[in-house]
Backbone as a printed PyTorch tensor [residue, N CA C, xyz], in Angstrom:
tensor([[[ -1.1150,  13.4450, -10.3960],
         [ -2.0230,  12.3950,  -9.9640],
         [ -1.2070,  11.2180,  -9.4330]],

        [[ -1.5000,  10.8150,  -8.2270],
         [ -0.8370,   9.6760,  -7.6050],
         [ -1.7420,   8.4580,  -7.7820]],

        [[ -1.1780,   7.3750,  -8.2950],
         [ -1.9380,   6.1500,  -8.5260],
         [ -1.6180,   5.1470,  -7.4230]],

        [[ -2.6660,   4.7230,  -6.7320],
         [ -2.5160,   3.8780,  -5.5530],
         [ -3.2840,   2.5770,  -5.7410]],

        [[ -2.6600,   1.4780,  -5.3430],
         [ -3.3400,   0.1920,  -5.3080],
         [ -3.4840,  -0.2620,  -3.8690]],

        [[ -4.6150,  -0.8650,  -3.5700],
         [ -4.8220,  -1.4910,  -2.2640],
         [ -5.1640,  -2.9470,  -2.5290]],

        [[ -4.3810,  -3.8270,  -1.9660],
         [ -4.5960,  -5.2640,  -2.1230],
         [ -4.9290,  -5.8270,  -0.7450]],

        [[ -6.2240,  -6.0240,  -0.4930],
         [ -6.7330,  -6.3810,   0.8370],
         [ -8.0070,  -7.2040,   0.6580]],

        [[ -8.0770,  -8.3660,   1.2600],
         [ -9.2410,  -9.2260,   1.0790],
         [-10.4000,  -8.9050,   2.0200]],

        [[-10.1760,  -8.1340,   3.0720],
         [-11.2380,  -7.7340,   3.9880],
         [-11.8810,  -6.4570,   3.4350]],

        [[-13.0680,  -6.5920,   2.8530],
         [-13.7090,  -5.4690,   2.1610],
         [-13.9970,  -4.2910,   3.0850]],

        [[-14.3680,  -4.5690,   4.3240],
         [-14.6510,  -3.4940,   5.2770],
         [-13.3780,  -2.7090,   5.5930]],

        [[-12.2870,  -3.4260,   5.8510],
         [-11.0190,  -2.7560,   6.1360],
         [-10.5180,  -2.0100,   4.9020]],

        [[-10.6630,  -2.6230,   3.7290],
         [-10.2340,  -1.9720,   2.4810],
         [-10.9620,  -0.6410,   2.3040]],

        [[-12.2640,  -0.6370,   2.5370],
         [-13.0580,   0.5910,   2.3930],
         [-12.6010,   1.6540,   3.3820]],

        [[-12.3240,   1.2430,   4.6160],
         [-11.8600,   2.1960,   5.6270],
         [-10.4990,   2.7880,   5.2370]],

        [[ -9.5770,   1.9400,   4.7840],
         [ -8.2600,   2.4250,   4.3610],
         [ -8.3870,   3.3630,   3.1660]],

        [[ -9.1960,   2.9990,   2.1970],
         [ -9.3950,   3.8420,   1.0080],
         [ -9.9200,   5.2230,   1.4070]],

        [[-10.8880,   5.2450,   2.3060],
         [-11.4580,   6.5120,   2.7750],
         [-10.4050,   7.3610,   3.4820]],

        [[ -9.5920,   6.7360,   4.3330],
         [ -8.5340,   7.4720,   5.0490],
         [ -7.5360,   8.0740,   4.0560]],

        [[ -7.1520,   7.3030,   3.0510],
         [ -6.1990,   7.7950,   2.0490],
         [ -6.8040,   8.9710,   1.2830]],

        [[ -8.0440,   8.8200,   0.8250],
         [ -8.7000,   9.8980,   0.0730],
         [ -8.7790,  11.1810,   0.8940]],

        [[ -9.1640,  11.0640,   2.1560],
         [ -9.2760,  12.2470,   3.0240],
         [ -7.9170,  12.9100,   3.2330]],

        [[ -6.8920,  12.0980,   3.4470],
         [ -5.5590,  12.6560,   3.6920],
         [ -5.0320,  13.3570,   2.4410]],

        [[ -5.1930,  12.7610,   1.2790],
         [ -4.7370,  13.3900,   0.0430],
         [ -5.5220,  14.6720,  -0.2300]],

        [[ -6.8200,  14.6700,   0.0560],
         [ -7.6420,  15.8660,  -0.0870],
         [ -7.1370,  16.9590,   0.8510]],

        [[ -6.7900,  16.5860,   2.0720],
         [ -6.2640,  17.5400,   3.0630],
         [ -5.0080,  18.2290,   2.5330]],

        [[ -4.1680,  17.4970,   1.7950],
         [ -2.9450,  18.0500,   1.2230],
         [ -3.1680,  18.6240,  -0.1850]],

        [[ -4.4290,  18.6300,  -0.6220],
         [ -4.7710,  19.1380,  -1.9480],
         [ -4.0370,  18.3770,  -3.0580]],

        [[ -3.9810,  17.0560,  -2.9090],
         [ -3.3350,  16.1950,  -3.8990],
         [ -4.3810,  15.2680,  -4.5190]],

        [[ -4.2490,  15.0500,  -5.8100],
         [ -5.1420,  14.1340,  -6.5070],
         [ -4.5920,  12.7230,  -6.4430]],

        [[ -5.4900,  11.7780,  -6.2120],
         [ -5.0830,  10.3800,  -6.2420],
         [ -6.1860,   9.5550,  -6.8800]],

        [[ -5.7660,   8.4790,  -7.4910],
         [ -6.6920,   7.5040,  -8.0430],
         [ -6.3730,   6.1850,  -7.3560]],

        [[ -7.4010,   5.5550,  -6.7860],
         [ -7.1880,   4.3470,  -5.9970],
         [ -7.8910,   3.1670,  -6.6570]],

        [[ -7.1240,   2.1080,  -6.8490],
         [ -7.6490,   0.8580,  -7.3970],
         [ -7.6230,  -0.1870,  -6.2880]],

        [[ -8.6980,  -0.9620,  -6.1820],
         [ -8.8130,  -1.9400,  -5.1140],
         [ -8.7990,  -3.3620,  -5.6690]],

        [[ -8.0780,  -4.2230,  -4.9780],
         [ -7.9320,  -5.6200,  -5.3710],
         [ -8.1090,  -6.4910,  -4.1380]],

        [[ -8.6790,  -7.6790,  -4.3430],
         [ -8.9610,  -8.5720,  -3.2350],
         [ -8.0310,  -9.7790,  -3.1870]],

        [[ -7.0850,  -9.8450,  -4.1400],
         [ -6.1130, -10.9450,  -4.1340],
         [ -4.8420, -10.5000,  -4.8430]],

        [[ -3.7580, -11.2100,  -4.5570],
         [ -2.4920, -10.9350,  -5.2180],
         [ -2.5740, -11.1880,  -6.7130]],

        [[ -3.2800, -12.2510,  -7.0840],
         [ -3.4170, -12.5780,  -8.5090],
         [ -4.0940, -11.4450,  -9.2690]],

        [[ -5.1070, -10.8310,  -8.6500],
         [ -5.8360,  -9.7290,  -9.2900],
         [ -4.9220,  -8.5520,  -9.6100]],

        [[ -4.1280,  -8.1290,  -8.6410],
         [ -3.2860,  -6.9450,  -8.8650],
         [ -2.1590,  -7.2560,  -9.8410]],

        [[ -1.5980,  -8.4600,  -9.7810],
         [ -0.5470,  -8.8280, -10.7350],
         [ -1.1090,  -8.8330, -12.1510]],

        [[ -2.2850,  -9.4010, -12.3150],
         [ -2.9210,  -9.4290, -13.6350],
         [ -3.1620,  -8.0130, -14.1520]],

        [[ -3.6140,  -7.1360, -13.2730],
         [ -3.8600,  -5.7420, -13.6670],
         [ -2.5690,  -5.0650, -14.1250]],

        [[ -1.5040,  -5.2650, -13.3970],
         [ -0.2250,  -4.6490, -13.7430],
         [  0.2840,  -5.1900, -15.0780]],

        [[  0.1380,  -6.4800, -15.2880],
         [  0.6270,  -7.0870, -16.5250],
         [ -0.2250,  -6.7420, -17.7460]],

        [[ -1.5290,  -6.5090, -17.5600],
         [ -2.4400,  -6.3680, -18.6920],
         [ -3.0530,  -4.9850, -18.8730]],

        [[ -2.5530,  -3.9970, -18.1720],
         [ -3.1050,  -2.6490, -18.3370],
         [ -1.9670,  -1.6380, -18.4250]],

        [[ -2.3300,  -0.4120, -18.6240],
         [ -1.3380,   0.6700, -18.6950],
         [ -1.1850,   1.3930, -17.3620]],

        [[ -1.8100,   0.8710, -16.3280],
         [ -1.7460,   1.5270, -15.0210],
         [ -0.3400,   1.3650, -14.4470]],

        [[  0.2250,   2.4730, -13.9990],
         [  1.5220,   2.4600, -13.3260],
         [  1.3080,   2.9580, -11.9090]],

        [[  1.4330,   2.0590, -10.9630],
         [  1.1920,   2.4130,  -9.5710],
         [  2.3830,   3.1540,  -8.9830]],

        [[  2.0740,   4.1640,  -8.1850],
         [  3.0960,   4.8720,  -7.4140],
         [  3.2470,   4.2220,  -6.0410]],

        [[  2.1240,   3.7370,  -5.5020],
         [  2.0720,   3.1850,  -4.1500],
         [  1.1590,   1.9650,  -4.1640]],

        [[  1.5610,   0.9220,  -3.4400],
         [  0.6610,  -0.2160,  -3.2360],
         [  0.6640,  -0.5800,  -1.7560]],

        [[ -0.5390,  -0.6870,  -1.2010],
         [ -0.7480,  -1.1950,   0.1470],
         [ -1.0900,  -2.6720,   0.0170]],

        [[ -0.3690,  -3.5310,   0.7270],
         [ -0.5880,  -4.9770,   0.6740],
         [ -0.9790,  -5.5100,   2.0420]],

        [[ -2.0630,  -6.2860,   2.0780],
         [ -2.3010,  -7.1330,   3.2440],
         [ -1.3680,  -8.3250,   3.0710]],

        [[ -0.7590,  -8.7890,   4.1300],
         [  0.1410,  -9.9400,   4.0130],
         [ -0.6500, -11.2190,   3.8120]],

        [[ -1.7270, -11.3920,   4.5730],
         [ -2.5360, -12.6060,   4.4750],
         [ -3.6270, -12.4050,   3.4360]],

        [[ -3.4430, -12.9920,   2.2630],
         [ -4.4180, -12.9160,   1.1800],
         [ -4.7750, -14.3290,   0.7360]],

        [[ -5.9540, -14.4940,   0.1440],
         [ -6.2610, -15.8140,  -0.4180],
         [ -5.3510, -16.0690,  -1.6220]],

        [[ -4.9790, -17.3020,  -1.8420],
         [ -4.0750, -17.6100,  -2.9540],
         [ -2.6700, -17.1450,  -2.6210]],

        [[ -2.0560, -16.4410,  -3.5290],
         [ -0.7030, -15.9290,  -3.3150],
         [ -0.7410, -14.8290,  -2.2460]],

        [[  0.1160, -14.9430,  -1.2270],
         [  0.0640, -13.9610,  -0.1370],
         [  0.6710, -12.6160,  -0.5640]],

        [[  0.5080, -11.6300,   0.2900],
         [  0.9620, -10.2800,  -0.0330],
         [  2.4640, -10.1630,  -0.2220]],

        [[  3.2250, -10.9490,   0.5160],
         [  4.6800, -10.8970,   0.3930],
         [  5.1160, -11.4150,  -0.9770]],

        [[  4.5870, -12.5530,  -1.3750],
         [  4.9420, -13.1070,  -2.6890],
         [  4.4270, -12.2260,  -3.8220]],

        [[  3.2530, -11.6440,  -3.6350],
         [  2.7160, -10.7100,  -4.6230],
         [  3.6750,  -9.5360,  -4.7970]],

        [[  4.1240,  -8.9800,  -3.6910],
         [  5.0490,  -7.8480,  -3.7420],
         [  6.3690,  -8.2400,  -4.4060]],

        [[  6.8570,  -9.4280,  -4.1320],
         [  8.1050,  -9.8950,  -4.7640],
         [  7.9560,  -9.9320,  -6.2880]],

        [[  6.8250, -10.4360,  -6.7660],
         [  6.5980, -10.5130,  -8.2100],
         [  6.4890,  -9.1130,  -8.8200]],

        [[  5.8130,  -8.2090,  -8.1180],
         [  5.6610,  -6.8470,  -8.6240],
         [  6.9950,  -6.1140,  -8.5790]],

        [[  7.7750,  -6.3510,  -7.5450],
         [  9.0830,  -5.6940,  -7.4250],
         [  9.9820,  -6.0740,  -8.5970]],

        [[  9.8670,  -7.2890,  -9.1000],
         [ 10.6430,  -7.7030, -10.2730],
         [ 10.2660,  -6.9020, -11.5090]],

        [[  9.0270,  -6.4310, -11.5740],
         [  8.5400,  -5.6690, -12.7230],
         [  8.8000,  -4.1740, -12.5870]],

        [[  8.7890,  -3.6840, -11.3580],
         [  8.9250,  -2.2350, -11.1340],
         [  9.5560,  -1.9950,  -9.7690]],

        [[ 10.7510,  -1.4480,  -9.7770],
         [ 11.4780,  -1.2120,  -8.5320],
         [ 11.0520,   0.0850,  -7.8370]],

        [[ 10.3650,   0.9650,  -8.5550],
         [ 10.0990,   2.2940,  -8.0110],
         [  8.8160,   2.4110,  -7.1870]],

        [[  7.9520,   1.4180,  -7.2290],
         [  6.6870,   1.5100,  -6.4970],
         [  6.9560,   1.5070,  -4.9850]],

        [[  6.2540,   2.3660,  -4.2880],
         [  6.3410,   2.4280,  -2.8320],
         [  5.4160,   1.3550,  -2.2560]],

        [[  5.9660,   0.4760,  -1.4210],
         [  5.1980,  -0.5990,  -0.8020],
         [  4.9370,  -0.3000,   0.6680]],

        [[  3.6930,  -0.5190,   1.0820],
         [  3.3150,  -0.4360,   2.4890],
         [  2.5360,  -1.7130,   2.8100]],

        [[  2.9600,  -2.4220,   3.8440],
         [  2.3000,  -3.6710,   4.2280],
         [  1.3930,  -3.4530,   5.4200]],

        [[  0.3090,  -4.2340,   5.4350],
         [ -0.6970,  -4.1560,   6.4880],
         [ -0.9540,  -5.5750,   6.9800]],

        [[ -0.9820,  -5.7670,   8.3130],
         [ -1.2610,  -7.1090,   8.8170],
         [ -1.5640,  -7.1000,  10.3070]],

        [[ -2.1990,  -8.1790,  10.7460],
         [ -2.3340,  -8.4570,  12.1700],
         [ -1.1070,  -9.2180,  12.6660]],

        [[ -0.3380,  -9.7790,  11.7540],
         [  0.7920, -10.6420,  12.0860],
         [  2.0630,  -9.8060,  12.2470]],

        [[  2.2600,  -9.2420,  13.4230],
         [  3.3710,  -8.3210,  13.6680],
         [  4.7370,  -8.9290,  13.3610]],

        [[  4.8990, -10.2320,  13.5700],
         [  6.1980, -10.8660,  13.3440],
         [  6.5580, -10.9280,  11.8580]],

        [[  5.6060, -10.7040,  10.9740],
         [  5.8590, -10.7790,   9.5260],
         [  6.6810,  -9.5990,   9.0090]],

        [[  6.8330,  -8.5560,   9.8170],
         [  7.5770,  -7.3740,   9.3700],
         [  8.9770,  -7.7480,   8.8870]],

        [[  9.5820,  -8.7300,   9.5160],
         [ 10.9530,  -9.1060,   9.1530],
         [ 11.0310,  -9.8070,   7.8060]],

        [[  9.9230, -10.3870,   7.3600],
         [  9.9040, -11.0910,   6.0810],
         [  9.8150, -10.1470,   4.8830]],

        [[  9.4830,  -8.8880,   5.1170],
         [  9.2960,  -7.9620,   3.9970],
         [ 10.3970,  -6.9060,   3.8890]],

        [[ 11.3170,  -6.9020,   4.8120],
         [ 12.3420,  -5.8530,   4.8140],
         [ 13.1930,  -5.8440,   3.5530]],

        [[ 13.4350,  -6.9910,   2.9460],
         [ 14.2560,  -7.0330,   1.7420],
         [ 13.5410,  -6.4680,   0.5130]],

        [[ 12.2630,  -6.1480,   0.6360],
         [ 11.5000,  -5.6050,  -0.4870],
         [ 11.5680,  -4.0830,  -0.5620]],

        [[ 12.4140,  -3.4750,   0.2550],
         [ 12.5440,  -2.0190,   0.2650],
         [ 11.1870,  -1.3600,   0.5180]],

        [[ 10.5440,  -1.7600,   1.6010],
         [  9.2190,  -1.2240,   1.9040],
         [  9.3270,   0.1700,   2.5090]],

        [[  8.2530,   0.9410,   2.3770],
         [  8.2100,   2.2780,   2.9630],
         [  7.7670,   2.1970,   4.4230]],

        [[  6.7600,   1.3660,   4.6860],
         [  6.2650,   1.2790,   6.0540],
         [  5.4600,   0.0050,   6.2500]],

        [[  5.0820,  -0.2280,   7.4810],
         [  4.3720,  -1.4260,   7.8960],
         [  3.2720,  -0.9790,   8.8460]],

        [[  2.0170,  -1.2740,   8.5090],
         [  0.8890,  -0.8840,   9.3470],
         [  0.3590,  -2.1230,  10.0660]],

        [[  0.3630,  -2.0710,  11.3790],
         [ -0.2320,  -3.1560,  12.1640],
         [ -1.7250,  -2.8620,  12.2980]],

        [[ -2.5390,  -3.7970,  11.8710],
         [ -3.9870,  -3.5790,  11.9390],
         [ -4.4370,  -3.3150,  13.3640]],

        [[ -3.7500,  -3.9070,  14.3280],
         [ -4.1120,  -3.6900,  15.7330],
         [ -3.8370,  -2.2540,  16.1810]],

        [[ -3.0300,  -1.5110,  15.4330],
         [ -2.7110,  -0.1160,  15.7470],
         [ -3.1360,   0.8270,  14.6230]],

        [[ -4.0000,   0.3630,  13.7460],
         [ -4.3690,   1.1160,  12.5420],
         [ -4.8060,   2.5420,  12.8520]],

        [[ -5.7760,   2.6990,  13.7310],
         [ -6.3240,   4.0320,  14.0080],
         [ -5.2960,   4.9420,  14.6770]],

        [[ -4.3820,   4.3620,  15.4010],
         [ -3.3390,   5.1370,  16.0690],
         [ -2.2580,   5.5850,  15.0770]],

        [[ -1.9400,   4.7550,  14.0980],
         [ -0.7770,   4.9870,  13.2390],
         [ -1.0790,   5.5340,  11.8410]],

        [[ -2.2920,   5.3530,  11.3370],
         [ -2.5340,   5.6210,   9.9170],
         [ -2.2780,   7.0740,   9.5190]],

        [[ -2.6870,   8.0330,  10.3090],
         [ -2.4780,   9.4390,   9.9210],
         [ -1.0010,   9.7990,   9.8760]],

        [[ -0.2470,   9.3180,  10.8560],
         [  1.1950,   9.5830,  10.8690],
         [  1.8700,   8.9600,   9.6460]],

        [[  1.4860,   7.7500,   9.3140],
         [  2.0930,   7.0620,   8.1710],
         [  1.7200,   7.7470,   6.8630]],

        [[  0.4650,   8.1590,   6.7210],
         [  0.0610,   8.8520,   5.4930],
         [  0.7310,  10.2140,   5.3760]],

        [[  0.8780,  10.9340,   6.4880],
         [  1.6090,  12.2150,   6.4460],
         [  3.0450,  11.9910,   5.9810]],

        [[  3.6790,  10.9770,   6.5190],
         [  5.0520,  10.6420,   6.1390],
         [  5.1330,  10.2370,   4.6670]],

        [[  4.1530,   9.4890,   4.2050],
         [  4.1030,   9.0810,   2.7990],
         [  3.9890,  10.2910,   1.8820]],

        [[  3.1300,  11.2080,   2.2210],
         [  2.9470,  12.4030,   1.3860],
         [  4.2060,  13.2600,   1.3980]],

        [[  4.8730,  13.3590,   2.5290],
         [  6.1570,  14.0750,   2.5720],
         [  7.1610,  13.4260,   1.6200]],

        [[  7.2020,  12.0890,   1.5960],
         [  8.0980,  11.3640,   0.6920],
         [  7.7430,  11.6540,  -0.7690]],

        [[  6.4580,  11.6490,  -1.0810],
         [  6.0200,  11.9350,  -2.4480],
         [  6.4050,  13.3440,  -2.8710]],

        [[  6.2440,  14.2970,  -1.9670],
         [  6.6260,  15.6790,  -2.2790],
         [  8.1210,  15.7920,  -2.4820]],

        [[  8.9070,  15.0970,  -1.6850],
         [ 10.3660,  15.0900,  -1.8300],
         [ 10.7580,  14.4890,  -3.1830]],

        [[ 10.1390,  13.3620,  -3.5340],
         [ 10.4560,  12.7150,  -4.8150],
         [ 10.0400,  13.5910,  -5.9920]],

        [[  8.9400,  14.3180,  -5.8510],
         [  8.4830,  15.2090,  -6.9290],
         [  9.4710,  16.3650,  -7.1370]],

        [[ 10.1060,  16.8110,  -6.0650],
         [ 11.0750,  17.9080,  -6.1670],
         [ 12.3440,  17.4690,  -6.8760]],

        [[ 12.7150,  16.1860,  -6.7020],
         [ 13.9420,  15.6590,  -7.3070],
         [ 13.7950,  15.5210,  -8.7620]]])
């Protein structure tokens, strides 16, 4: 079972991303559990106060309160192994997240063009890590 977090304040986009992830994992016959959060504070609180261990977290960079980059920095201090994928309309922000050892960066303006390729690549990475 792969545990995935999505931290995105746009509920419509969050629902679309969640659906794409579920369909892709189903296509590969993999089980996943997806938790959705609308702010950085929410996901940090969940990580600190529950037994959930995320394998993957998708972060929107622009979030209310603490932004996605700072949220990821705080989570990275707690767990180095989580796979991070950032999502944004702000293409220039990619350079601000490179030090977080991210897996990929999804530009919302290219979402429909890139999402399947990125999810296929993510699942290949998960299968490789499972073999190790």
